[in-house]
PDB file of C-alpha atoms in Angstrom:
ATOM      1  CA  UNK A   1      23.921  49.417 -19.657  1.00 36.00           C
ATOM      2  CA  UNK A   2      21.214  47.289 -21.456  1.00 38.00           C
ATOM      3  CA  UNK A   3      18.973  44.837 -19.312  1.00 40.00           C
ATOM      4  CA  UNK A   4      17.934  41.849 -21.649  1.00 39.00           C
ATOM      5  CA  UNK A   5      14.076  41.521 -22.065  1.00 45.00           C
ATOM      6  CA  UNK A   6      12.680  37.887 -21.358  1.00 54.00           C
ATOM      7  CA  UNK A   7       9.655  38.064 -23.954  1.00 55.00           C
ATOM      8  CA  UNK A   8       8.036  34.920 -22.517  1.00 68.00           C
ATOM      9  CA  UNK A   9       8.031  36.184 -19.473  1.00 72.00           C
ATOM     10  CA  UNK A  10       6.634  39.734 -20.033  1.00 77.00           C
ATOM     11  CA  UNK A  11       3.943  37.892 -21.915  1.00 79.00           C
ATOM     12  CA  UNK A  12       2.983  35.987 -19.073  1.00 80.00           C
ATOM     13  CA  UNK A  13       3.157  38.232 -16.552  1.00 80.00           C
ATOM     14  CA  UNK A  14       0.622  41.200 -17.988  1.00 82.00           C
ATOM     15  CA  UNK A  15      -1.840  37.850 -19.336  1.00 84.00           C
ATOM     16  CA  UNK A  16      -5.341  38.439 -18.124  1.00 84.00           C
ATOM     17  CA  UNK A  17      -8.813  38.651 -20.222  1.00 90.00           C
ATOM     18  CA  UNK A  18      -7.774  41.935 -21.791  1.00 93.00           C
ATOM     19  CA  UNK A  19      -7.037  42.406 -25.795  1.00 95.00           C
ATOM     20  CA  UNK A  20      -4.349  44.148 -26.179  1.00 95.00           C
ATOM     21  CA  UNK A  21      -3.573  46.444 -28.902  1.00 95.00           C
ATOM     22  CA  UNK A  22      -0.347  45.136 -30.961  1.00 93.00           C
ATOM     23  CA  UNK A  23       2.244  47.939 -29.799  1.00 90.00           C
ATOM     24  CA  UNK A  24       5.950  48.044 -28.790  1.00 87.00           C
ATOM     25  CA  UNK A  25       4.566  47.439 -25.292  1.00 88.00           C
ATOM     26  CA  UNK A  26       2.360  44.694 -26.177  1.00 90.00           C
ATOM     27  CA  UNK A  27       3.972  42.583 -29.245  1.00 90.00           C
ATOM     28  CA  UNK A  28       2.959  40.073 -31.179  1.00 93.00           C
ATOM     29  CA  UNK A  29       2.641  36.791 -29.455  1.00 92.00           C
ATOM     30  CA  UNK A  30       5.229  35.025 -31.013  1.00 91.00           C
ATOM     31  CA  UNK A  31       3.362  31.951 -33.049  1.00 93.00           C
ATOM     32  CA  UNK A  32       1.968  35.111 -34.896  1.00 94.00           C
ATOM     33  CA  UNK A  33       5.338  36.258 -36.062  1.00 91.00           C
ATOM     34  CA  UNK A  34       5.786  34.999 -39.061  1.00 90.00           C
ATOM     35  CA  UNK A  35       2.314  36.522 -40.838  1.00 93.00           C
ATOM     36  CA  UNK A  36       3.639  40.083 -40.206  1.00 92.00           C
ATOM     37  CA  UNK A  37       6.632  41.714 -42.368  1.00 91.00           C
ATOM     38  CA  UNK A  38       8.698  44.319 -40.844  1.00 86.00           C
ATOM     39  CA  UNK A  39       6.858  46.744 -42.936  1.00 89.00           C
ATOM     40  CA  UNK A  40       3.041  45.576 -42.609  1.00 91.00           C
ATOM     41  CA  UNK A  41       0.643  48.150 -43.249  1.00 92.00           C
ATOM     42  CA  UNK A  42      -1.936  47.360 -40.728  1.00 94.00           C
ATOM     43  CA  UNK A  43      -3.652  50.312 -39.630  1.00 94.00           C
ATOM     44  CA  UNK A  44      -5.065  48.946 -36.400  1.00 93.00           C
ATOM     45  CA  UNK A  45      -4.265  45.227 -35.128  1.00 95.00           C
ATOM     46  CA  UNK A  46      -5.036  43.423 -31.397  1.00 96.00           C
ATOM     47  CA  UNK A  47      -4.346  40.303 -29.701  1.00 97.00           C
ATOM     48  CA  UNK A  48      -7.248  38.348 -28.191  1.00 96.00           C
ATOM     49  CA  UNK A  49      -6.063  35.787 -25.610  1.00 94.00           C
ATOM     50  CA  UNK A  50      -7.248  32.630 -24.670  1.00 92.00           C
ATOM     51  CA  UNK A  51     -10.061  32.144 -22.099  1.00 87.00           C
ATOM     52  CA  UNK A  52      -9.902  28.388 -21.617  1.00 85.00           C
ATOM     53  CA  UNK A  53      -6.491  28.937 -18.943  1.00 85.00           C
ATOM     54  CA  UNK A  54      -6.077  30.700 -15.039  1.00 83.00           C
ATOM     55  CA  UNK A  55      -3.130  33.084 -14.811  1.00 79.00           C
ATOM     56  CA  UNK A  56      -2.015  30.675 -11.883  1.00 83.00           C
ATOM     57  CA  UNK A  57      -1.531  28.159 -13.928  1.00 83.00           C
ATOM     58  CA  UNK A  58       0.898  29.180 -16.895  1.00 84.00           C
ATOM     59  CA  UNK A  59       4.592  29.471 -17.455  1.00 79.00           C
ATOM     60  CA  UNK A  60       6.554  31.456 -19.826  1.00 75.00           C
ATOM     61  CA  UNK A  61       6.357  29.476 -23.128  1.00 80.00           C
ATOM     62  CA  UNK A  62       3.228  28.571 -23.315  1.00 87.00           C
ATOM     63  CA  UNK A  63       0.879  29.899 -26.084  1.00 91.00           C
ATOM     64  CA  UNK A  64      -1.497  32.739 -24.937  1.00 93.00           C
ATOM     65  CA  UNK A  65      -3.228  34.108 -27.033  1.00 94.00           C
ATOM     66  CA  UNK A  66      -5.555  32.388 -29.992  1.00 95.00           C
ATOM     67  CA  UNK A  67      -6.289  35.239 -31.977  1.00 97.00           C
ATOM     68  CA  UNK A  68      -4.982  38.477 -34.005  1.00 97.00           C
ATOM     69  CA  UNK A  69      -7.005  40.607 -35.713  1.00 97.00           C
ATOM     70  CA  UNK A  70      -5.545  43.203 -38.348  1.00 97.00           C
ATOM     71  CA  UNK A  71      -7.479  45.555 -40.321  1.00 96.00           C
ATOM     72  CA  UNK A  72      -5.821  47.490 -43.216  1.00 96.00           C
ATOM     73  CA  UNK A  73      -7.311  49.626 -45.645  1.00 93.00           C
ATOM     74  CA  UNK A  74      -9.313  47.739 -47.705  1.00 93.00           C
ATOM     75  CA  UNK A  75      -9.290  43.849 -46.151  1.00 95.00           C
ATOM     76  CA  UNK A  76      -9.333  42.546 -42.176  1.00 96.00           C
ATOM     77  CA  UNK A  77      -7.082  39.716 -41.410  1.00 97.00           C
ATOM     78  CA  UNK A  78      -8.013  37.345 -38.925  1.00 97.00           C
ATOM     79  CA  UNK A  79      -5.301  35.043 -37.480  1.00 97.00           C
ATOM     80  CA  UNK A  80      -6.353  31.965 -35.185  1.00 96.00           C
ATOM     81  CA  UNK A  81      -3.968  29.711 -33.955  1.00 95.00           C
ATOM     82  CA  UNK A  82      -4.736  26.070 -33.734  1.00 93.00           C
ATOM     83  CA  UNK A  83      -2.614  24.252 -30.788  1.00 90.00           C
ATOM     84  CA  UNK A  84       1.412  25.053 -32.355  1.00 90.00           C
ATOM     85  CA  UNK A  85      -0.493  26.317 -35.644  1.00 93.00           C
ATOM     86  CA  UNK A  86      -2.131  28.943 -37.196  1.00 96.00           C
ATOM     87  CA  UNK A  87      -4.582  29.686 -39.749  1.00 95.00           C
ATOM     88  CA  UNK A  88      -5.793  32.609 -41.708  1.00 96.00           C
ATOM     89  CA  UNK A  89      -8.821  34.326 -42.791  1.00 96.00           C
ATOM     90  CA  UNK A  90      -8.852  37.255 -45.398  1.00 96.00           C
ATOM     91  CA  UNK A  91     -12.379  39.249 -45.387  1.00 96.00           C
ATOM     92  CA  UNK A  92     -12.380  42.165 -48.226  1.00 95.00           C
ATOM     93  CA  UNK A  93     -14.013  45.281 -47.620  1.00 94.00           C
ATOM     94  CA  UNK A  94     -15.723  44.169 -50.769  1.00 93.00           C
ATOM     95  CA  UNK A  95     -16.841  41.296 -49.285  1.00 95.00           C
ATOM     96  CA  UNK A  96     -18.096  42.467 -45.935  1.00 96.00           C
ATOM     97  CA  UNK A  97     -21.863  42.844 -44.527  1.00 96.00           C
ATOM     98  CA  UNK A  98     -21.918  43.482 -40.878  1.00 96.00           C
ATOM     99  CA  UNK A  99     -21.701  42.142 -37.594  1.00 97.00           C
ATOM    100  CA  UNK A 100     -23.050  40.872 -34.672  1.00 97.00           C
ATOM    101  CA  UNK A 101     -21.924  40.763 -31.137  1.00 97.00           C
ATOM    102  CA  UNK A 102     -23.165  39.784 -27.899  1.00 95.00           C
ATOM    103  CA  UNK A 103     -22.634  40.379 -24.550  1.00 95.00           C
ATOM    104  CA  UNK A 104     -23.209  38.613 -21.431  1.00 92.00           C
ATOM    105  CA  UNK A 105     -21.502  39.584 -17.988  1.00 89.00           C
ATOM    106  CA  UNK A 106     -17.751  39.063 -19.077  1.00 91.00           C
ATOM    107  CA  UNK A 107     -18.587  36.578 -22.029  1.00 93.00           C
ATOM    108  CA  UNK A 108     -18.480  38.679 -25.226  1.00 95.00           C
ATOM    109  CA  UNK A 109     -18.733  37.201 -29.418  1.00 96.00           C
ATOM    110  CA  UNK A 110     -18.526  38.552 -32.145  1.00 97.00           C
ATOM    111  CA  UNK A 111     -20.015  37.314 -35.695  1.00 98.00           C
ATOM    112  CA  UNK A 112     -18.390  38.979 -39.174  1.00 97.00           C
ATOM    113  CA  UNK A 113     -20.937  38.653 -41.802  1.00 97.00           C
ATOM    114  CA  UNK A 114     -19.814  37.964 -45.136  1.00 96.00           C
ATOM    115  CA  UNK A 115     -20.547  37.831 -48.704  1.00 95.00           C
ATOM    116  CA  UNK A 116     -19.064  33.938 -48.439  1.00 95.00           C
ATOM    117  CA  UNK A 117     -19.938  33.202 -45.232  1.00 95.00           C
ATOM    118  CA  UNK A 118     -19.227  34.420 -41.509  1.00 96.00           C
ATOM    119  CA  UNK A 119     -16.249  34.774 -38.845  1.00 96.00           C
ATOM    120  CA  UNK A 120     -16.639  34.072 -35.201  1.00 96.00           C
ATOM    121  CA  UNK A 121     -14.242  35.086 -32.426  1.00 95.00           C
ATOM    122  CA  UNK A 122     -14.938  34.895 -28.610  1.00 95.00           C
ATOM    123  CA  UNK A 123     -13.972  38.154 -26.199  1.00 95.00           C
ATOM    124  CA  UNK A 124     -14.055  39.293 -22.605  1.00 94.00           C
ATOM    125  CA  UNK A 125     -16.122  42.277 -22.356  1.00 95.00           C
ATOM    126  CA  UNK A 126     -13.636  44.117 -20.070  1.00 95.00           C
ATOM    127  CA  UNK A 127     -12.239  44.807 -23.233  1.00 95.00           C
ATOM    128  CA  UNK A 128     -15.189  46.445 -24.966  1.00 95.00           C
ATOM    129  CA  UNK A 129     -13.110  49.131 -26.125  1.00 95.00           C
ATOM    130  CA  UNK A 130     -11.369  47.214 -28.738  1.00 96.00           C
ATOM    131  CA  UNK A 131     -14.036  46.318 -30.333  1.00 96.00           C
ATOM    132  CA  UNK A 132     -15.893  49.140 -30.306  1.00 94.00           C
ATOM    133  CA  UNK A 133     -12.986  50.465 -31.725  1.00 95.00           C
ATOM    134  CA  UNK A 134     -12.969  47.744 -34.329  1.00 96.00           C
ATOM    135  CA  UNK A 135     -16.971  48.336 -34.708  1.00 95.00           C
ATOM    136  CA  UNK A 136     -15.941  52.078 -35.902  1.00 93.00           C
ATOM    137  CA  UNK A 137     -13.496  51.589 -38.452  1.00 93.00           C
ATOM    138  CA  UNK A 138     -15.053  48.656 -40.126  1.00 94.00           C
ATOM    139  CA  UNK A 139     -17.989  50.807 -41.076  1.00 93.00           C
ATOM    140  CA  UNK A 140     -16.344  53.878 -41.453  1.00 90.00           C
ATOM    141  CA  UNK A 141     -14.744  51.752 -44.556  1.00 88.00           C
ATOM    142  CA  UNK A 142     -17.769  50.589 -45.649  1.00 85.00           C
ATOM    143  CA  UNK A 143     -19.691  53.540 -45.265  1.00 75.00           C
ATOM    144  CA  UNK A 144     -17.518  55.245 -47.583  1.00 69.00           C
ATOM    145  CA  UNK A 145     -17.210  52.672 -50.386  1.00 57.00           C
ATOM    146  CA  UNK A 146     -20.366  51.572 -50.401  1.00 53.00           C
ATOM    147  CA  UNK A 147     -21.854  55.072 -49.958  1.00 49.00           C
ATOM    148  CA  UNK A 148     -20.181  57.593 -51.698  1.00 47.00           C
ATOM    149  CA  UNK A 149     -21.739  57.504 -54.804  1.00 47.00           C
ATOM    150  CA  UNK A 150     -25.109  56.732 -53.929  1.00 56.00           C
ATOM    151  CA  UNK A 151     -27.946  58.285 -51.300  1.00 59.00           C
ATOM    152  CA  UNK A 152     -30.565  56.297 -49.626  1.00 75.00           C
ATOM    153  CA  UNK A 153     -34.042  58.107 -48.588  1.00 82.00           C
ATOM    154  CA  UNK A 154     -34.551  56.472 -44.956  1.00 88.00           C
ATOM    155  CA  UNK A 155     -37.445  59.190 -45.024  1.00 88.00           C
ATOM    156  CA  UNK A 156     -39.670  56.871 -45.977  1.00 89.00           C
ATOM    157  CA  UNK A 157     -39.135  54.620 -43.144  1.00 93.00           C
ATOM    158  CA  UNK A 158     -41.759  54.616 -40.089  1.00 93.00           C
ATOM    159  CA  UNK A 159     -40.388  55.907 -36.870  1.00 95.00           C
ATOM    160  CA  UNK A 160     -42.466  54.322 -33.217  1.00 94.00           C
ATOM    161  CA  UNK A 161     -44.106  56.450 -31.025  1.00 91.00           C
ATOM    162  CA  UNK A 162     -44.174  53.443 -28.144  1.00 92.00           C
ATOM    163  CA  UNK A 163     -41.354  53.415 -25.465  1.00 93.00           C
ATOM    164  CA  UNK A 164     -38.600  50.804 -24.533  1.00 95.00           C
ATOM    165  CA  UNK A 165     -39.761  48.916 -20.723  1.00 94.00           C
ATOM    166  CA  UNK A 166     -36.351  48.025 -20.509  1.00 91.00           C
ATOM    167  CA  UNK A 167     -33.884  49.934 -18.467  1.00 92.00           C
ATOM    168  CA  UNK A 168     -30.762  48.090 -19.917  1.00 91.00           C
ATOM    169  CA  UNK A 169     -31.877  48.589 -24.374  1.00 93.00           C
ATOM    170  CA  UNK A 170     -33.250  52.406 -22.780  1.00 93.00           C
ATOM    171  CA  UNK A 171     -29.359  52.731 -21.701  1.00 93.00           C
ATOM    172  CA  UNK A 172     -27.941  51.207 -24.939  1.00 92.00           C
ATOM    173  CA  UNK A 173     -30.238  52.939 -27.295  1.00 92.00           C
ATOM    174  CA  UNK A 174     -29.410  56.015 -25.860  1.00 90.00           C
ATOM    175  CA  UNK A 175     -25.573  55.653 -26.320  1.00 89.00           C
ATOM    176  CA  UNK A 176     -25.991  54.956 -29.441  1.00 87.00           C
ATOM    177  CA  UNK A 177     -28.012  58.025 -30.113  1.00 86.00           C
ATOM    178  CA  UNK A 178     -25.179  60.517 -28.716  1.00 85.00           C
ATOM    179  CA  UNK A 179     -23.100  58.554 -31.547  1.00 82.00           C
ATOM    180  CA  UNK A 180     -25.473  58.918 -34.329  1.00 81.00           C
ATOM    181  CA  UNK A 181     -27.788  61.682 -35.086  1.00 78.00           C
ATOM    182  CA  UNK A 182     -29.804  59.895 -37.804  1.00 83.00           C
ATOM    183  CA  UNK A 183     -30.716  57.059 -35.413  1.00 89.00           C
ATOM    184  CA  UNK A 184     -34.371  57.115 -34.949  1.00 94.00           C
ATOM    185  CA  UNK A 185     -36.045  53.563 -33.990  1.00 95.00           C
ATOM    186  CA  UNK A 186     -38.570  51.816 -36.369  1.00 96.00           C
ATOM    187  CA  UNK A 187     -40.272  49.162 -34.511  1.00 97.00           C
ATOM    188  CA  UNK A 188     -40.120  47.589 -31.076  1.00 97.00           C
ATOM    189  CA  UNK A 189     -41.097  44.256 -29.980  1.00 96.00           C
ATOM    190  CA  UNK A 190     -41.982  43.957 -26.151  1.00 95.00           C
ATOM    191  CA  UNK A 191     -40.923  41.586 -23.857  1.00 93.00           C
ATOM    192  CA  UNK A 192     -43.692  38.481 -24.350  1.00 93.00           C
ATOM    193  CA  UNK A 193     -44.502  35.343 -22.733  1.00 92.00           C
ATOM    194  CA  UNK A 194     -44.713  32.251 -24.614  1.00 91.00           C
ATOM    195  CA  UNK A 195     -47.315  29.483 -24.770  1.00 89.00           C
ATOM    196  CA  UNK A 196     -46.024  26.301 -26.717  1.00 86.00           C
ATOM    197  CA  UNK A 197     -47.896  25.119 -29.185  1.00 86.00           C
ATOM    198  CA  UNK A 198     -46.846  21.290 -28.572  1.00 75.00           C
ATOM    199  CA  UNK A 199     -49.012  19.385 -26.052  1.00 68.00           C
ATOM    200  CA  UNK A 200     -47.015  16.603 -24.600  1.00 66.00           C
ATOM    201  CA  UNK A 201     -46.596  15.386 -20.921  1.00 56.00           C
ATOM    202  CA  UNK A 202     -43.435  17.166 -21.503  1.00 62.00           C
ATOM    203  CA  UNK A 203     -44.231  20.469 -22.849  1.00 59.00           C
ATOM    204  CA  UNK A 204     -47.213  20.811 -20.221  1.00 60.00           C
ATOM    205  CA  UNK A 205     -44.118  19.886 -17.677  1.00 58.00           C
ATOM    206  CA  UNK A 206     -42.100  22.647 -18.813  1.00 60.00           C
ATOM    207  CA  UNK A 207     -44.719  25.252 -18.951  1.00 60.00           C
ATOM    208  CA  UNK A 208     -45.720  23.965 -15.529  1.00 62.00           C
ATOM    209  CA  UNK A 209     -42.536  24.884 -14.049  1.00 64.00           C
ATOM    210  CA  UNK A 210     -40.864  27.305 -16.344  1.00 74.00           C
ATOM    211  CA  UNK A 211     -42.509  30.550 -18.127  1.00 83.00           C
ATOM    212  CA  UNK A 212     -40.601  31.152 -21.489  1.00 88.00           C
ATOM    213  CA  UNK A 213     -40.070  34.680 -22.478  1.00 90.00           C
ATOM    214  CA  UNK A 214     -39.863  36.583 -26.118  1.00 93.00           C
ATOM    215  CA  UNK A 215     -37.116  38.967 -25.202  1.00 94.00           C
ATOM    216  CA  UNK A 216     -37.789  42.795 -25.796  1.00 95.00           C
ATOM    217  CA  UNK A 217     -35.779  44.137 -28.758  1.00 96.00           C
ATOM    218  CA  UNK A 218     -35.757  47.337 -30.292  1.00 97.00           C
ATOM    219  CA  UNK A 219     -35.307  47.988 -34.667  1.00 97.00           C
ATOM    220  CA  UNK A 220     -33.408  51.143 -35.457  1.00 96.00           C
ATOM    221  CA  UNK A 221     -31.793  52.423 -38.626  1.00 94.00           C
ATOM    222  CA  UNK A 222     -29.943  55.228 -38.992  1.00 92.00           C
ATOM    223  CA  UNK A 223     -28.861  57.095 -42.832  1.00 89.00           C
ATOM    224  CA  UNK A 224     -26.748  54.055 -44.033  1.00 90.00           C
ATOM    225  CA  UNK A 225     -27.347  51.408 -41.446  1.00 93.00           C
ATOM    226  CA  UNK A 226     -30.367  48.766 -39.748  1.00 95.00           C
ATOM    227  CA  UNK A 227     -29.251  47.933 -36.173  1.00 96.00           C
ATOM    228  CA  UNK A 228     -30.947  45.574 -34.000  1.00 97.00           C
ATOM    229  CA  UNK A 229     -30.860  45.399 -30.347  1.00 96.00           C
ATOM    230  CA  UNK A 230     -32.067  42.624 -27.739  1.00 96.00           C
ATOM    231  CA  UNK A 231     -31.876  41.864 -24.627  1.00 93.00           C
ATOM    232  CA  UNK A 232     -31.339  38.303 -23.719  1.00 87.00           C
ATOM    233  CA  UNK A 233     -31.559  35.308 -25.717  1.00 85.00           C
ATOM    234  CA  UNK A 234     -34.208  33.703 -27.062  1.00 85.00           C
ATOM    235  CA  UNK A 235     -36.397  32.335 -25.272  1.00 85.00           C
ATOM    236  CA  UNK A 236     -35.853  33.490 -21.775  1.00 79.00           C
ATOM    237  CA  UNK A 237     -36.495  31.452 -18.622  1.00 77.00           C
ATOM    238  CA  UNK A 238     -38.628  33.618 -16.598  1.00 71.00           C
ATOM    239  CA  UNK A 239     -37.247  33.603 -13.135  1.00 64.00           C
ATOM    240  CA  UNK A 240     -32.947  32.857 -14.264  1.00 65.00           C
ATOM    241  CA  UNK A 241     -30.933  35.033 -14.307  1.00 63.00           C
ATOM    242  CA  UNK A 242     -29.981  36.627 -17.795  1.00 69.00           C
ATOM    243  CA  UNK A 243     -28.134  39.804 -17.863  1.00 78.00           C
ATOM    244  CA  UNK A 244     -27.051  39.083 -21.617  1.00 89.00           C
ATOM    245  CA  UNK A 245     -27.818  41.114 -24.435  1.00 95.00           C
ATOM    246  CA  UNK A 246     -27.286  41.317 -28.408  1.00 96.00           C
ATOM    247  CA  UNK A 247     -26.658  43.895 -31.218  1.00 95.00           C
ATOM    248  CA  UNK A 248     -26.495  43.411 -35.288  1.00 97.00           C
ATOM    249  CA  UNK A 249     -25.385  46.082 -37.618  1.00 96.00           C
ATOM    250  CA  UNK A 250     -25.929  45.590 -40.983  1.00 96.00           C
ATOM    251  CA  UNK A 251     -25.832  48.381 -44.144  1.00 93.00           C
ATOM    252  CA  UNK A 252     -29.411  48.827 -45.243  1.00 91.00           C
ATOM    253  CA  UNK A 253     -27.883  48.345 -48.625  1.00 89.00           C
ATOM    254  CA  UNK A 254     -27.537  45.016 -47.916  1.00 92.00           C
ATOM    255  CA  UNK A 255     -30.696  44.360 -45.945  1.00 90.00           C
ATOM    256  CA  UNK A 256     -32.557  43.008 -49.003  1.00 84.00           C
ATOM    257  CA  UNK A 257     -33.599  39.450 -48.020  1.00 89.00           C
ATOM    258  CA  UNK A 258     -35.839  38.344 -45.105  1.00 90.00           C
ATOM    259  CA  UNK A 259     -38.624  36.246 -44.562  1.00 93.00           C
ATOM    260  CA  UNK A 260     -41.222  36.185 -42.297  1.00 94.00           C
ATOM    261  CA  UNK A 261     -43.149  32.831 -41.075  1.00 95.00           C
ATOM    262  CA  UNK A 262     -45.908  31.650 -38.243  1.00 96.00           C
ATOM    263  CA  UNK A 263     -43.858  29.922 -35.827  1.00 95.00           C
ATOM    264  CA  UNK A 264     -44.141  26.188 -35.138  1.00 93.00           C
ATOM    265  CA  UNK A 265     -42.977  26.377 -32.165  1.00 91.00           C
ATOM    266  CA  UNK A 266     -45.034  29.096 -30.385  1.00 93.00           C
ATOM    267  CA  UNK A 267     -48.757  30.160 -30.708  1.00 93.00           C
ATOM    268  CA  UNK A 268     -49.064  33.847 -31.786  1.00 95.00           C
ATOM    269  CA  UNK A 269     -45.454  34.652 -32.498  1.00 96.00           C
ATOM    270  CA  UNK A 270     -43.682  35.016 -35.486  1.00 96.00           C
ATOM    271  CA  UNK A 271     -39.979  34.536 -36.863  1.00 96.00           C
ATOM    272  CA  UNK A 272     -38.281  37.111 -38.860  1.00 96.00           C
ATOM    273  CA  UNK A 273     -35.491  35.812 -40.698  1.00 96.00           C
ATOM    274  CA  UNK A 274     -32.868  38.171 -41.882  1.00 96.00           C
ATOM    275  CA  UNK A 275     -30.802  36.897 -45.261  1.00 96.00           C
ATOM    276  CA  UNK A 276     -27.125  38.770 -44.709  1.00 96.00           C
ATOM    277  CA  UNK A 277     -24.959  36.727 -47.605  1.00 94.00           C
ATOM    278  CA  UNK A 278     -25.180  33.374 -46.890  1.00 96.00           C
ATOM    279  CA  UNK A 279     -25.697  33.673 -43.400  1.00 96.00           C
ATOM    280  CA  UNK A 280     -29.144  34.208 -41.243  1.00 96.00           C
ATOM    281  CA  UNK A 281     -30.213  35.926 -37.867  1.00 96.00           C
ATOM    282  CA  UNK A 282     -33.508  35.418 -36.732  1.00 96.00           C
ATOM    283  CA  UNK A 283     -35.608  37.484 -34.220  1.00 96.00           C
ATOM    284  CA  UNK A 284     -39.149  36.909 -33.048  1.00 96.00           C
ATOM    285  CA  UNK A 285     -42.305  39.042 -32.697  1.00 96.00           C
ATOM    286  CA  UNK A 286     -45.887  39.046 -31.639  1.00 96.00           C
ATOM    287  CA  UNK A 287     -48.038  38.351 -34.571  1.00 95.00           C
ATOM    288  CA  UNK A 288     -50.307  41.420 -34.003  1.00 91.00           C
ATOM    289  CA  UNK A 289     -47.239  43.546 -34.061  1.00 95.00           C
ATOM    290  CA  UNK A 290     -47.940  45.376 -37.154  1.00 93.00           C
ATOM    291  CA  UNK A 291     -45.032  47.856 -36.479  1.00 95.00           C
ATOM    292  CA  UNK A 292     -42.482  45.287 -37.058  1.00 95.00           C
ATOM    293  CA  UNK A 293     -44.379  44.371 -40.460  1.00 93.00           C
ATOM    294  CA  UNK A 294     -44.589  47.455 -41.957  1.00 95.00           C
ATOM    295  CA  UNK A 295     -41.406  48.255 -40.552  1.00 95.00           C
ATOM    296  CA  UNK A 296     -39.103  45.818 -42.485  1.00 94.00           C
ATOM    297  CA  UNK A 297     -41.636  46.084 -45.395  1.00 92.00           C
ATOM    298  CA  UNK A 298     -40.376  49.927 -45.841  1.00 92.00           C
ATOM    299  CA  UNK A 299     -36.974  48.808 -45.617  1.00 92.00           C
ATOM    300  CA  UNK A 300     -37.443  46.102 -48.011  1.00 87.00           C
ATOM    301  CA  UNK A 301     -38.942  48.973 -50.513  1.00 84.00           C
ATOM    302  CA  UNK A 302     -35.812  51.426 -49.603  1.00 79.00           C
TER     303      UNK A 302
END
């Protein structure tokens, strides 16, 4: 005897912050339906659902989840529905240049650099998994047709002899290392305090009450890849609570383009600018940190 399956209703009932992975289990939400053939070729594809709703408050029917992501062989699809629409995003393997995600507590994003641009999706980090597993195959493709007929001498590059003070980038760098045995780390920057360079009523008021902090981050490259890890944002309010953090992985083929510049901002500190395509990531460092300089310098040279 066959028991009918209310689809709405299964949908609703396992909703929470988790992605799920598109399976027999866990279908395609149904708005999404129509973007997928019987025989799709996706090799790996996930449902990200919406954050801005309590599981209290909905009823079978409503729309729950805002984005699919689909990767296939050589292009990622990214699917975002828009109230009762949805709209699409093709990236090429061709075209892509990294990423960049952040974490803090449960709040997760993640930035797709591009050759044209970038892609932005929100996550909860319960789900880490997923994109870590995303993370992986992304450049596992690129690696291998961007790489295979070509070898870059990372020799050259200068590896620190000074130590991580954080216990939280001394936990993710060494994950990282038990994933990759090239990874060696070129340069860190410290945590630093801040002095403004402006001398209003107002900035003397903030620095009166408030310390502002460069947040440590650590430089790292491995045999095909520059990876960048901080803590925080920037700047951090000494004293509040901040248990965020950040990572960008980028080929070092196409690490070609940065710029360094005195900040205007801040006495003593300096922005590094990082070209990846169009887009731009910026990090900050202590302008007596010669480690960073010669650092991205050698890279630059690769």
């Amino acid at each position: 005897m066959f028991t009918t399956v209310n689809f709405d209703e299964n949908e609703a009932k396992s909703f929470g912050p988790w992605i799920y992975e598109i399976c027999q289990e866990h279908p395609l939400p149904r708005i999404f339906n129509g973007f997928f053939s019987v025989d799709d070729q996706a090799l790996y594809k996930f449902k990200i659902p919406r954050n801005d709703i309590e599981h209290r408050d909905i009823v079978p029917g409503m729309h729950l989840y805002d984005y699919v992501i689909a990767l296939y062989d050589d292009y990622i699809r990214i699917l975002e529905r828009e109230e009762d629409s949805v709209k699409e995003k093709i990236i090429t393997m061709s075209e892509f240049m990294g990423l960049r995600i952040y974490h803090n507590l449960l709040q997760g994003i993640c930035i797709i650099y591009t050759k044209l641009g970038s892609v932005t999706f929100p996550f909860s980090t319960v789900s880490d998994d997923i994109i870590q597993k995303m993370t992986k195959f992304l450049f596992d493709k690129v690696n291998i047709d961007t790489f295979s007929d070509q070898n870059i001498n990372v020799y050259s590059l200068p590896v620190t002899h000074d130590h991580l003070e954080s216990d939280l980038l001394r936990t993710l760098v060494h994950t990282m290392k038990k994933k990759q045995k090239s990874f060696k780390i070129g340069a860190i920057q410290k945590d630093m305090k801040l002095k403004r360079i402006d001398k209003s009523a107002q900035s003397y008021a903030r620095r009166l009450f408030w310390d502002e902090i460069n947040p440590e981050s650590a430089h790292i490259f491995t045999d095909k890849e520059l990876v960048v890890i901080q803590k925080s944002s920037f700047p951090v309010i000494l004293g509040t609570p901040d248990y965020g953090y950040s990572y960008l992985i980028v080929p070092l083929r196409y690490v070609k383009h940065f710029e360094v510049a005195e900040s205007t901002e801040f006495a003593n500190l300096r922005n590094l600018t990082i070209h990846i395509g169009p887009s731009e990531v910026t990090y900050y460092y202590k302008s007596g940190n010669a480690e960073i300089a010669e650092f991205y310098d050698a890279v630059q040279n690769l």
